[in-house]
Amino acid sequence: MIELQNVTKLYGTVIGVNDITLSLAPGAYGLVGPNGSGKTTLLNLITGQLRPTIGRVRVLGQSPWKQDQLLRAIGLCPAVDVLYPNVSALEWVSYLVELHGLSSAEARRRAETALREVGMESTMRRSMGTYSLGMRQRTKLAQAFAHDPSLLILDEPFNGLDPIGRHEMTEVLRRWVRSGRSLILASHILHEVEAVSPSFLLIRGGRVLASGPPDEIRALLADVPNEIRIRCNRPRLLACEFVESGLSESIRFLDQGETILVSTRSPVAVFEQLPHWLAKFDLEVFEMRSADDSLQRLFSSLMRIHRGEA
Amino acid sequence: MWHGALVVFRFELRRTMTLNRVAIWLLLVLFPVFIVSVMKYYEPEIEGEIPRDAFNSRQVRVQRGLAWGEEEHDGDGDESGPAPHPRGSAAEAEPNPMDPIWGFVFFGLIPEVITLFGLLLWVPPLVHAELEGRTWIYLAVRPRGRVSVLLGKYLTAITWTALAGWASTTACVLIAQPGCALRLWGTMVALVTLACLAYGAIYSLIGVWLHRRAMAIAVSYTLIFEFLVSFIPAVINKFTVQYRLRNLLFTWMDWWDLVPIEASTLFLGSERAWVHVLILCGIVVAVLGVAAQVIQRREYATIAEA
């Protein structure tokens, strides 16, 4: 469905995406990465809004930059907010669907159906200037799939939605995936993507760091050391215990020796052993930060793997 | 592509029906009307100020028994002089010494001011307004969406401006009541239409090519190229739209004899009207063609990305 071959995009001297090579079969994918990681640039390359500086992009076998008729098969919900204050959602979505070459009546019918599907039935005739951020998000989503594309690309579609709205949108997208059509969902929030897409692409610094289902990525991370930061009253003693127990890969002293940063491949064993040491040596722990499963940690670990440091 | 252009045209035209935009439209219509009304009020004084031999006018020529196209000074068919021009209809019109005054005022106010202002408001920001409003990407991801935006907005701008120009011309002619009212009205309507088409195309190219500074560049282009260069007595003035419109005014109004032959050689041309119209149409097609290529191949980063 999508093929990128050594694709690099430069904005002057700034790298948007950096030497990405990937091949995606039809299906649903989550594009996950922190803000500024290159997600939007990658989506713009896929939709033909940007031309790669180096490399080749193919979508459904064609170059999206050269063949803009390809856009009939693609629906895009960009991250940027939209506001035509004096235009209703129905008028706007009909207008955009009509640009796909459909008649006015057919475009209006499809726009109504799409807006109903995202829960805008009662408000679709109101001017967009009166909409909340969540209503605008729903309208944006409706315009992306109203013309019935085979590939739907969504960039941060859950921004501004309340929990109920998020749940409803997730259901809409699940239905889309179940219908057998393709989806690329870009977000910086992992669990949002996980709820819809069975497969991830993790991107940071313009590079795809990992791809595959969550289990594969967890397996990839299994050998990556966790870091635990502990501030206590006797840091040197605790460091000695870590070394003697063989649980640590490395130990660093921080904050003028008041804090230790322990790198370990056995975090569970460390958390089991730590209470015993606290009791035995009468240690007072003021602060402990464990490596968690946050996106930041995930990306830090992947970057280390990518750089060959882990 | 044309389907898309018409869709954009319809959508944009509907969006113009706001209080602000209608007020601007009315302002454009009423500005020449106001000037002409003031002039009409002082018409007797203005007419009294015109020296009897100010123009080598039709009336003077008729009194001297000269035919149109027949040169008084040498009559040897000098190539540098204007070509013979269509004649007939004006010969029957009632001569009025104020007619050329009204004609020049109308020309200066309507095709040259109203049209340019109207188009400047609409056309140069055609891409930048979408980028700034963050609506560009929604349009650009449609098949031929970029070109549809260009042509649709161009059509909207020229319709909006031409309607203002035509309405203003009609009101001005009704107020001024020149001797050749119908002919002057027809000429002005045609000139407004051609000015809208040509300037609209040029501003479109500026708007898609240099979109970040489009307004400033369009204004500079107009002041320097269309107003200054068009009066430079050299071949370069033939490249301006202003030169073509000026020639058409003189040709269609049969006013060649109003200026000395030397001046007409320097500032006007000897081409026939259809040549000017053809060149203007050529400019429209060529410039819009280039603009379409530019908009299709340009990477427009959104404001956020930039």
Coordinates of C-alpha atoms in Angstrom, one line a residue:
Chain A
M1 CA 0.0 0.0 0.0
I2 CA 2.7 2.5 1.0
E3 CA 6.4 2.2 0.2
L4 CA 9.1 4.6 1.2
Q5 CA 12.6 4.1 0.0
N6 CA 15.4 6.0 1.7
V7 CA 13.2 9.0 2.1
T8 CA 14.7 12.1 3.5
K9 CA 12.9 15.5 3.7
L10 CA 14.9 18.6 4.4
Y11 CA 13.5 22.0 5.3
G12 CA 16.5 24.1 4.5
T13 CA 19.0 22.7 7.0
V14 CA 16.4 21.2 9.2
I15 CA 15.6 17.5 8.8
G16 CA 12.0 16.6 8.7
V17 CA 12.4 12.9 8.1
N18 CA 15.7 11.1 7.9
D19 CA 16.4 8.2 5.6
I20 CA 13.1 6.3 6.1
T21 CA 12.6 3.0 4.4
L22 CA 9.4 1.1 5.0
S23 CA 6.8 -0.9 3.3
L24 CA 3.2 -1.0 4.7
A25 CA 0.7 -3.6 3.5
P26 CA -3.0 -2.6 3.6
G27 CA -4.1 -2.5 7.3
A28 CA -4.3 -0.2 10.3
Y29 CA -1.1 1.4 11.7
G30 CA -0.5 3.7 14.5
L31 CA 2.2 6.3 13.9
V32 CA 3.5 7.2 17.3
G33 CA 6.0 9.9 18.2
P34 CA 6.4 12.9 20.4
N35 CA 5.6 16.4 19.1
G36 CA 8.1 17.5 16.4
S37 CA 9.2 13.9 15.7
G38 CA 8.4 14.1 11.9
K39 CA 4.9 12.6 11.9
T40 CA 3.2 15.4 10.0
T41 CA 6.1 15.6 7.5
L42 CA 5.8 11.9 6.9
L43 CA 2.0 12.2 6.3
N44 CA 2.6 15.2 4.0
L45 CA 5.0 13.1 2.0
I46 CA 2.4 10.2 1.8
T47 CA -0.4 12.6 0.7
G48 CA 1.9 14.3 -1.9
Q49 CA 2.0 17.7 -0.2
L50 CA 5.7 17.5 0.0
R51 CA 8.3 16.1 -2.4
P52 CA 11.1 14.0 -0.8
T53 CA 14.5 15.7 -1.0
I54 CA 16.0 12.2 -1.4
G55 CA 14.3 8.9 -2.0
R56 CA 11.1 7.7 -3.4
V57 CA 7.5 7.5 -2.1
R58 CA 4.9 5.2 -3.6
V59 CA 1.3 5.0 -2.5
L60 CA -0.9 2.4 -4.1
G61 CA 1.9 2.0 -6.6
Q62 CA 2.0 5.6 -7.7
S63 CA 3.9 8.7 -6.7
P64 CA 1.6 11.0 -4.7
W65 CA 3.5 14.1 -5.7
K66 CA 3.0 13.5 -9.4
Q67 CA -0.3 11.7 -9.5
D68 CA -2.8 13.8 -7.6
Q69 CA -5.7 11.7 -8.9
L70 CA -4.5 9.3 -6.3
L71 CA -6.0 11.6 -3.7
R72 CA -9.4 10.2 -4.5
A73 CA -8.4 7.1 -2.6
I74 CA -7.0 9.0 0.4
G75 CA -8.8 10.8 3.2
L76 CA -6.8 13.1 5.4
C77 CA -7.7 14.6 8.7
P78 CA -4.9 17.0 9.4
A79 CA -3.8 18.1 12.9
V80 CA -4.4 21.8 12.2
D81 CA -7.7 23.2 13.4
V82 CA -10.1 24.6 10.9
L83 CA -12.5 27.5 11.2
Y84 CA -14.8 29.0 8.6
P85 CA -16.9 31.1 10.9
N86 CA -19.8 31.7 8.6
V87 CA -20.0 28.2 7.1
S88 CA -21.9 25.2 8.5
A89 CA -20.2 21.8 8.8
L90 CA -22.6 20.4 6.2
E91 CA -21.7 23.1 3.7
W92 CA -18.0 22.7 4.3
V93 CA -17.9 18.9 4.1
S94 CA -20.2 18.9 1.0
Y95 CA -17.9 21.4 -0.6
L96 CA -14.8 19.3 0.1
V97 CA -16.6 16.1 -1.1
E98 CA -17.7 17.9 -4.3
L99 CA -14.1 18.7 -5.0
H100 CA -13.6 14.9 -5.6
G101 CA -15.7 15.3 -8.7
L102 CA -19.1 14.3 -7.2
S103 CA -22.3 16.1 -8.0
S104 CA -23.7 18.6 -5.6
A105 CA -26.6 16.4 -4.5
E106 CA -24.4 13.3 -4.0
A107 CA -21.8 15.3 -2.1
R108 CA -24.4 16.7 0.2
R109 CA -25.8 13.2 0.8
R110 CA -22.4 11.8 1.7
A111 CA -21.6 14.7 3.9
E112 CA -24.8 14.3 5.9
T113 CA -24.0 10.5 6.3
A114 CA -20.5 11.2 7.4
L115 CA -21.5 14.0 9.8
R116 CA -24.2 11.7 11.3
E117 CA -21.6 9.0 11.8
V118 CA -19.4 11.3 13.9
G119 CA -22.3 12.5 16.0
M120 CA -22.9 15.9 14.4
E121 CA -26.5 15.2 13.3
S122 CA -28.1 17.9 15.4
T123 CA -25.4 20.6 14.8
M124 CA -24.3 20.1 11.2
R125 CA -26.4 23.0 10.0
R126 CA -25.0 25.5 12.5
S127 CA -22.2 27.8 11.5
M128 CA -18.7 26.5 12.4
G129 CA -17.9 29.7 14.3
T130 CA -20.2 28.4 17.1
Y131 CA -18.5 25.0 17.4
S132 CA -16.4 23.8 20.3
L133 CA -13.0 22.3 19.6
G134 CA -14.5 18.8 19.9
M135 CA -17.2 19.5 17.4
R136 CA -14.6 20.9 15.0
Q137 CA -12.6 17.7 15.4
R138 CA -15.6 15.6 14.6
T139 CA -16.3 17.7 11.5
K140 CA -12.6 17.3 10.4
L141 CA -12.9 13.6 10.8
A142 CA -16.1 13.5 8.8
Q143 CA -14.6 15.4 5.8
A144 CA -11.7 12.9 5.8
F145 CA -13.9 9.8 5.1
A146 CA -17.1 11.3 3.6
H147 CA -15.8 10.6 0.0
D148 CA -15.3 7.0 0.9
P149 CA -11.5 6.6 0.5
S150 CA -9.6 3.3 0.8
L151 CA -6.9 4.8 3.0
L152 CA -7.7 7.1 5.9
I153 CA -4.9 9.2 7.4
L154 CA -5.6 10.9 10.7
D155 CA -3.1 13.3 12.4
E156 CA -3.9 13.7 16.1
P157 CA -7.6 13.1 15.6
F158 CA -8.4 13.0 19.4
N159 CA -7.1 16.5 20.2
G160 CA -9.8 18.5 22.0
L161 CA -12.2 15.6 22.5
D162 CA -13.6 14.8 25.9
P163 CA -13.4 11.2 27.2
I164 CA -16.9 10.4 25.7
G165 CA -15.9 11.9 22.4
R166 CA -12.7 10.0 22.4
H167 CA -14.6 6.8 23.0
E168 CA -17.1 7.5 20.3
M169 CA -14.3 8.4 17.8
T170 CA -12.4 5.2 18.8
E171 CA -15.5 3.2 17.9
V172 CA -15.9 5.0 14.6
L173 CA -12.3 4.2 13.7
R174 CA -12.6 0.6 14.9
R175 CA -15.6 0.2 12.6
W176 CA -13.5 1.6 9.8
V177 CA -10.7 -0.9 10.5
R178 CA -13.2 -3.8 10.7
S179 CA -14.6 -2.9 7.3
G180 CA -11.2 -3.9 5.9
R181 CA -10.0 -0.5 4.8
S182 CA -6.6 1.0 5.7
L183 CA -5.8 3.5 8.4
I184 CA -2.8 5.4 9.6
L185 CA -3.4 7.1 12.9
A186 CA -0.7 9.5 14.1
S187 CA -0.6 10.5 17.7
H188 CA 1.7 11.2 20.5
I189 CA -0.5 9.3 23.0
L190 CA 0.3 5.6 22.9
H191 CA -2.9 4.2 24.4
E192 CA -5.1 6.1 22.0
V193 CA -3.3 4.4 19.1
E194 CA -3.2 1.1 20.8
A195 CA -7.0 1.1 21.1
V196 CA -7.5 1.3 17.3
S197 CA -4.4 0.0 15.6
P198 CA -2.9 -3.4 15.9
S199 CA 0.5 -2.3 14.6
F200 CA 2.8 0.6 15.4
L201 CA 5.4 2.8 13.7
L202 CA 7.5 4.6 16.3
I203 CA 9.1 7.7 15.0
R204 CA 11.4 10.2 16.6
G205 CA 13.9 12.7 15.2
G206 CA 12.6 12.0 11.7
R207 CA 13.5 8.3 12.0
V208 CA 11.3 5.3 12.3
L209 CA 12.8 3.6 15.3
A210 CA 10.6 0.5 15.4
S211 CA 7.6 -1.0 13.8
G212 CA 5.3 -3.9 14.4
P213 CA 2.7 -5.1 16.9
P214 CA 3.0 -4.0 20.6
D215 CA 4.3 -7.5 21.6
E216 CA 7.2 -7.2 19.1
I217 CA 8.1 -3.8 20.5
R218 CA 8.0 -5.0 24.0
A219 CA 10.2 -7.9 23.1
L220 CA 12.6 -5.4 21.5
L221 CA 12.7 -3.5 24.8
A222 CA 13.1 -6.6 27.0
D223 CA 16.9 -6.4 27.0
V224 CA 17.0 -2.6 27.4
P225 CA 18.2 -1.6 30.9
N226 CA 15.8 0.3 33.1
E227 CA 17.0 3.3 35.0
I228 CA 15.9 3.9 38.6
R229 CA 16.7 7.1 40.4
I230 CA 16.9 6.9 44.2
R231 CA 17.6 9.8 46.6
C232 CA 18.3 8.6 50.1
N233 CA 20.3 9.4 53.3
R234 CA 23.1 6.8 52.7
P235 CA 23.5 6.6 48.9
R236 CA 27.0 5.1 49.0
L237 CA 25.9 2.2 51.1
L238 CA 23.0 1.5 48.8
A239 CA 25.3 1.6 45.8
C240 CA 27.6 -1.0 47.5
E241 CA 24.6 -3.3 48.0
F242 CA 23.6 -2.9 44.3
V243 CA 27.1 -3.8 43.2
E244 CA 27.4 -6.8 45.6
S245 CA 24.0 -8.1 44.6
G246 CA 24.9 -8.0 40.9
L247 CA 21.6 -6.4 40.1
S248 CA 23.0 -3.3 38.6
E249 CA 24.5 -2.7 35.2
S250 CA 25.9 0.6 36.2
I251 CA 25.6 3.2 39.0
R252 CA 26.0 6.9 38.8
F253 CA 26.1 9.4 41.6
L254 CA 24.1 12.6 41.0
D255 CA 23.2 15.8 43.0
Q256 CA 26.6 15.9 44.7
G257 CA 26.3 12.3 45.7
E258 CA 22.9 12.5 47.3
T259 CA 21.2 10.5 44.5
I260 CA 22.1 7.4 42.7
L261 CA 21.0 6.4 39.2
V262 CA 20.9 2.7 38.9
S263 CA 20.8 1.0 35.5
T264 CA 19.4 -2.6 35.7
R265 CA 18.2 -5.3 33.4
S266 CA 16.2 -6.9 36.3
P267 CA 13.9 -4.1 37.5
V268 CA 11.5 -6.6 39.1
A269 CA 14.3 -8.1 41.2
V270 CA 15.4 -4.7 42.2
F271 CA 11.9 -3.7 43.5
E272 CA 11.7 -7.0 45.4
Q273 CA 15.2 -6.5 47.0
L274 CA 14.9 -2.8 47.9
P275 CA 12.5 -3.1 50.9
H276 CA 14.9 -5.7 52.5
W277 CA 17.8 -3.3 52.2
L278 CA 15.7 -0.4 53.6
A279 CA 14.8 -2.4 56.7
K280 CA 18.3 -4.0 57.2
F281 CA 20.3 -0.7 57.0
D282 CA 17.6 1.6 58.2
L283 CA 17.7 3.6 55.0
E284 CA 15.6 6.7 54.5
V285 CA 14.5 7.1 50.9
F286 CA 13.4 10.6 50.1
E287 CA 12.6 10.1 46.4
M288 CA 12.5 7.3 44.0
R289 CA 11.7 7.5 40.4
S290 CA 11.3 4.3 38.5
A291 CA 11.6 3.9 34.8
D292 CA 8.0 3.5 33.7
D293 CA 6.2 2.6 30.4
S294 CA 5.7 6.2 29.3
L295 CA 6.3 7.1 25.7
Q296 CA 9.3 9.2 26.7
R297 CA 11.0 6.1 28.2
L298 CA 10.0 4.0 25.2
F299 CA 11.5 6.4 22.8
S300 CA 14.6 7.0 24.9
S301 CA 15.2 3.2 25.0
L302 CA 14.6 2.9 21.2
M303 CA 17.0 5.8 20.5
R304 CA 19.6 4.0 22.5
I305 CA 19.0 0.8 20.5
H306 CA 19.1 2.9 17.3
R307 CA 22.4 4.4 18.3
G308 CA 23.8 1.0 19.2
E309 CA 24.2 2.0 22.9
A310 CA 22.0 -0.8 24.2
Chain B
M1 CA -10.4 20.7 -13.1
W2 CA -13.2 23.0 -14.2
H3 CA -15.7 21.2 -12.1
G4 CA -13.5 21.8 -9.1
A5 CA -13.0 25.5 -10.1
L6 CA -16.7 26.0 -10.3
V7 CA -17.2 24.3 -6.9
V8 CA -14.6 26.6 -5.3
F9 CA -16.2 29.6 -7.2
R10 CA -19.7 28.8 -5.8
F11 CA -18.4 28.3 -2.3
E12 CA -16.3 31.4 -2.3
L13 CA -19.0 33.5 -3.8
R14 CA -21.4 32.4 -1.1
R15 CA -18.8 33.4 1.5
T16 CA -18.6 36.9 0.1
M17 CA -22.2 37.5 1.3
T18 CA -21.2 38.9 4.6
L19 CA -21.9 42.3 5.9
N20 CA -18.2 43.4 5.8
R21 CA -17.6 42.2 2.2
V22 CA -20.9 43.7 0.9
A23 CA -19.9 47.0 2.6
I24 CA -16.5 46.9 0.9
W25 CA -18.2 46.2 -2.4
L26 CA -20.6 49.1 -2.0
L27 CA -17.7 51.4 -1.1
L28 CA -16.0 50.4 -4.3
V29 CA -19.1 51.1 -6.3
L30 CA -19.9 54.4 -4.6
F31 CA -16.4 55.9 -4.6
P32 CA -16.4 56.9 -8.4
V33 CA -20.1 57.7 -8.1
F34 CA -19.2 60.3 -5.4
I35 CA -16.4 61.8 -7.5
V36 CA -18.6 62.0 -10.6
S37 CA -21.5 63.5 -8.6
V38 CA -19.2 66.3 -7.3
M39 CA -17.9 66.9 -10.8
K40 CA -21.4 66.9 -12.2
Y41 CA -22.4 69.5 -9.6
Y42 CA -19.5 71.7 -10.8
E43 CA -19.9 70.8 -14.5
P44 CA -20.7 74.3 -15.8
E45 CA -17.6 75.7 -14.1
I46 CA -15.5 72.8 -15.4
E47 CA -16.9 73.2 -18.9
G48 CA -16.2 77.0 -18.7
E49 CA -12.6 76.3 -17.9
I50 CA -12.0 74.1 -21.0
P51 CA -10.2 76.3 -23.6
R52 CA -12.0 76.2 -26.9
D53 CA -9.0 74.7 -28.7
A54 CA -8.0 72.4 -25.8
F55 CA -8.6 69.4 -27.9
N56 CA -8.4 69.0 -31.6
S57 CA -11.9 67.7 -31.0
R58 CA -14.3 66.0 -33.3
Q59 CA -16.4 69.2 -33.2
V60 CA -13.5 71.2 -34.4
R61 CA -12.7 68.7 -37.1
V62 CA -16.3 68.6 -38.2
Q63 CA -16.3 72.3 -38.4
R64 CA -13.1 72.1 -40.5
G65 CA -14.8 69.6 -42.8
L66 CA -12.2 66.8 -42.0
A67 CA -13.1 63.2 -42.2
W68 CA -12.0 60.6 -39.5
G69 CA -8.5 59.2 -40.1
E70 CA -7.7 62.1 -42.4
E71 CA -4.7 63.9 -41.1
E72 CA -4.9 67.6 -41.0
H73 CA -1.2 68.3 -40.9
D74 CA 0.2 66.2 -43.7
G75 CA -2.3 63.4 -44.6
D76 CA 0.5 61.3 -46.2
G77 CA -0.4 58.1 -44.3
D78 CA 2.6 58.3 -42.0
E79 CA 3.2 54.8 -40.5
S80 CA 3.9 56.3 -37.1
G81 CA 0.4 57.6 -36.7
P82 CA -2.6 55.6 -35.5
A83 CA -4.2 53.2 -37.9
P84 CA -7.6 54.1 -39.3
H85 CA -10.2 53.4 -36.6
P86 CA -13.7 52.2 -36.7
R87 CA -16.0 55.0 -37.3
G88 CA -19.6 55.7 -37.8
S89 CA -21.5 55.4 -34.6
A90 CA -19.8 58.3 -32.9
A91 CA -20.3 60.5 -35.9
E92 CA -24.0 60.5 -35.3
A93 CA -23.6 61.2 -31.5
E94 CA -24.2 64.7 -30.2
P95 CA -20.7 66.2 -29.7
N96 CA -20.1 67.4 -26.1
P97 CA -16.8 69.0 -25.0
M98 CA -17.3 67.3 -21.6
D99 CA -17.4 63.8 -23.1
P100 CA -13.6 63.2 -23.2
I101 CA -13.4 64.6 -19.6
W102 CA -16.0 62.1 -18.4
G103 CA -14.3 59.4 -20.4
F104 CA -10.9 59.9 -18.8
V105 CA -12.4 60.3 -15.4
F106 CA -14.4 57.1 -15.7
F107 CA -11.3 55.3 -17.1
G108 CA -9.1 56.6 -14.3
L109 CA -11.7 55.7 -11.6
I110 CA -13.3 52.5 -12.7
P111 CA -11.0 50.2 -14.7
E112 CA -7.9 51.7 -13.1
V113 CA -8.8 52.2 -9.5
I114 CA -12.0 50.2 -8.6
T115 CA -10.8 47.2 -10.5
L116 CA -7.3 47.2 -9.1
F117 CA -8.5 47.8 -5.5
G118 CA -11.1 45.1 -5.8
L119 CA -8.6 42.6 -7.3
L120 CA -5.9 43.5 -4.8
L121 CA -8.3 42.7 -1.9
W122 CA -9.0 39.3 -3.3
V123 CA -6.4 37.8 -5.5
P124 CA -2.9 38.2 -4.1
P125 CA -3.8 36.5 -0.8
L126 CA -5.4 33.6 -2.5
V127 CA -2.9 31.0 -1.2
H128 CA -1.7 32.9 1.9
A129 CA -5.2 33.4 3.3
E130 CA -5.8 29.6 3.1
L131 CA -2.4 28.9 4.7
E132 CA -3.0 31.4 7.4
G133 CA -6.5 30.2 8.0
R134 CA -5.1 26.6 8.0
T135 CA -7.6 25.5 5.4
W136 CA -5.0 25.0 2.6
I137 CA -4.3 21.4 3.4
Y138 CA -8.0 20.4 3.3
L139 CA -8.2 21.7 -0.3
A140 CA -4.8 20.6 -1.4
V141 CA -5.5 16.9 -0.7
R142 CA -8.3 16.8 -3.3
P143 CA -7.6 15.7 -6.9
R144 CA -6.6 18.9 -8.8
G145 CA -7.5 20.7 -5.6
R146 CA -4.7 23.3 -5.9
V147 CA -5.6 24.3 -9.5
S148 CA -9.3 24.4 -8.5
V149 CA -8.5 26.8 -5.7
L150 CA -6.5 29.0 -8.1
L151 CA -9.2 29.1 -10.8
G152 CA -12.1 29.2 -8.5
K153 CA -10.8 32.1 -6.5
Y154 CA -9.8 33.9 -9.7
L155 CA -13.3 33.5 -11.0
T156 CA -14.7 34.7 -7.7
A157 CA -12.4 37.8 -7.7
I158 CA -13.1 38.8 -11.2
T159 CA -16.9 38.3 -10.8
W160 CA -17.0 40.3 -7.6
T161 CA -14.8 43.1 -9.0
A162 CA -16.4 43.2 -12.4
L163 CA -19.8 43.5 -10.8
A164 CA -18.6 46.4 -8.8
G165 CA -17.1 48.0 -11.9
W166 CA -20.2 47.5 -14.0
A167 CA -22.5 48.8 -11.3
S168 CA -20.3 51.8 -10.8
T169 CA -20.0 52.5 -14.5
T170 CA -23.8 52.4 -14.9
A171 CA -24.4 54.7 -12.0
C172 CA -21.6 57.2 -13.2
V173 CA -23.0 57.3 -16.7
L174 CA -26.5 57.9 -15.4
I175 CA -25.3 60.7 -13.2
A176 CA -22.9 62.4 -15.7
Q177 CA -25.2 61.9 -18.7
P178 CA -22.4 62.4 -21.4
G179 CA -23.4 63.0 -25.0
C180 CA -22.1 59.5 -26.0
A181 CA -23.6 57.8 -23.0
L182 CA -24.3 54.4 -24.5
R183 CA -20.9 54.1 -26.2
L184 CA -19.0 55.3 -23.2
W185 CA -20.9 52.8 -21.0
G186 CA -20.2 49.9 -23.4
T187 CA -16.5 50.9 -23.6
M188 CA -16.1 51.1 -19.9
V189 CA -17.9 47.8 -19.3
A190 CA -15.6 46.1 -21.8
L191 CA -12.5 47.7 -20.3
V192 CA -13.6 46.8 -16.8
T193 CA -14.0 43.2 -17.9
L194 CA -10.7 43.0 -19.7
A195 CA -8.9 44.8 -16.8
C196 CA -10.4 42.2 -14.3
L197 CA -9.3 39.3 -16.5
A198 CA -5.8 40.5 -17.1
Y199 CA -4.9 42.1 -13.7
G200 CA -6.6 39.2 -11.9
A201 CA -4.4 36.7 -13.8
I202 CA -1.2 38.7 -13.0
Y203 CA -2.1 39.0 -9.3
S204 CA -2.9 35.3 -9.2
L205 CA 0.6 34.5 -10.4
I206 CA 2.0 36.8 -7.8
G207 CA -0.3 35.2 -5.2
V208 CA 0.9 31.7 -5.9
W209 CA 4.5 32.4 -6.6
L210 CA 5.4 34.9 -3.9
H211 CA 2.6 34.2 -1.5
R212 CA 4.2 35.5 1.7
R213 CA 4.6 39.1 0.3
A214 CA 2.0 38.8 -2.4
M215 CA 0.1 42.0 -1.4
A216 CA 3.1 44.2 -1.2
I217 CA 4.6 42.8 -4.4
A218 CA 1.2 43.2 -6.3
V219 CA 0.9 46.8 -5.1
S220 CA 4.5 47.5 -6.1
Y221 CA 4.0 45.9 -9.5
T222 CA 0.9 48.0 -10.1
L223 CA 2.5 51.3 -9.2
I224 CA 5.9 50.7 -10.8
F225 CA 5.0 48.6 -13.9
E226 CA 1.5 49.5 -14.7
F227 CA 1.5 53.2 -13.8
L228 CA 5.1 54.2 -14.4
V229 CA 6.5 51.9 -17.1
S230 CA 3.3 52.1 -19.1
F231 CA 4.0 55.8 -19.7
I232 CA 7.7 55.3 -20.6
P233 CA 7.9 56.1 -24.3
A234 CA 9.6 52.9 -25.3
V235 CA 8.8 49.4 -26.4
I236 CA 8.6 48.3 -22.8
N237 CA 5.3 50.1 -22.3
K238 CA 3.7 47.6 -24.7
F239 CA 4.2 44.9 -22.1
T240 CA 1.8 46.5 -19.7
V241 CA -1.9 45.9 -19.4
Q242 CA -2.5 49.6 -18.9
Y243 CA -1.1 50.4 -22.4
R244 CA -3.5 48.0 -24.0
L245 CA -6.5 49.4 -22.1
R246 CA -5.5 52.9 -22.8
N247 CA -5.3 52.1 -26.5
L248 CA -8.7 50.4 -26.4
L249 CA -10.3 53.4 -24.8
F250 CA -9.0 55.7 -27.5
T251 CA -9.9 53.3 -30.3
W252 CA -13.4 52.4 -29.1
M253 CA -14.2 56.0 -28.3
D254 CA -12.6 57.4 -31.5
W255 CA -10.6 59.9 -29.5
W256 CA -7.3 59.6 -31.4
D257 CA -7.6 63.2 -32.5
L258 CA -7.7 64.4 -28.9
V259 CA -4.0 64.1 -28.5
P260 CA -1.2 65.5 -30.6
I261 CA 0.2 63.0 -33.1
E262 CA 3.6 63.0 -31.3
A263 CA 2.0 62.0 -28.0
S264 CA -0.1 59.3 -29.5
T265 CA 3.0 57.8 -31.1
L266 CA 4.8 57.8 -27.8
F267 CA 2.1 56.7 -25.4
L268 CA -0.4 55.0 -27.7
G269 CA 0.1 52.4 -30.4
S270 CA -1.0 51.8 -33.9
E271 CA -2.5 48.3 -33.4
R272 CA -6.1 47.6 -34.1
A273 CA -8.5 47.0 -31.2
W274 CA -8.7 43.2 -31.9
V275 CA -4.9 43.0 -31.5
H276 CA -5.1 44.5 -28.1
V277 CA -7.9 42.3 -27.0
L278 CA -6.1 39.2 -28.4
I279 CA -2.9 40.2 -26.5
L280 CA -4.8 40.7 -23.3
C281 CA -6.5 37.3 -23.7
G282 CA -3.1 35.8 -24.4
I283 CA -1.7 37.4 -21.2
V284 CA -4.6 35.9 -19.3
V285 CA -4.1 32.4 -20.7
A286 CA -0.3 32.4 -20.4
V287 CA -0.1 33.9 -16.9
L288 CA -2.9 31.6 -15.5
G289 CA -1.1 28.6 -17.1
V290 CA 2.2 29.5 -15.4
A291 CA 0.3 30.1 -12.1
A292 CA -1.3 26.7 -12.4
Q293 CA 2.1 25.1 -12.9
V294 CA 3.5 27.0 -9.9
I295 CA 0.6 26.1 -7.6
Q296 CA 0.7 22.5 -8.6
R297 CA 4.4 22.1 -8.0
R298 CA 5.0 24.3 -5.0
E299 CA 5.4 22.9 -1.5
Y300 CA 3.3 25.2 0.7
A301 CA 4.3 24.7 4.3
T302 CA 1.5 25.6 6.7
I303 CA 2.2 28.4 9.1
A304 CA 2.6 25.9 12.0
E305 CA 5.2 23.9 10.0
A306 CA 7.0 27.0 8.8

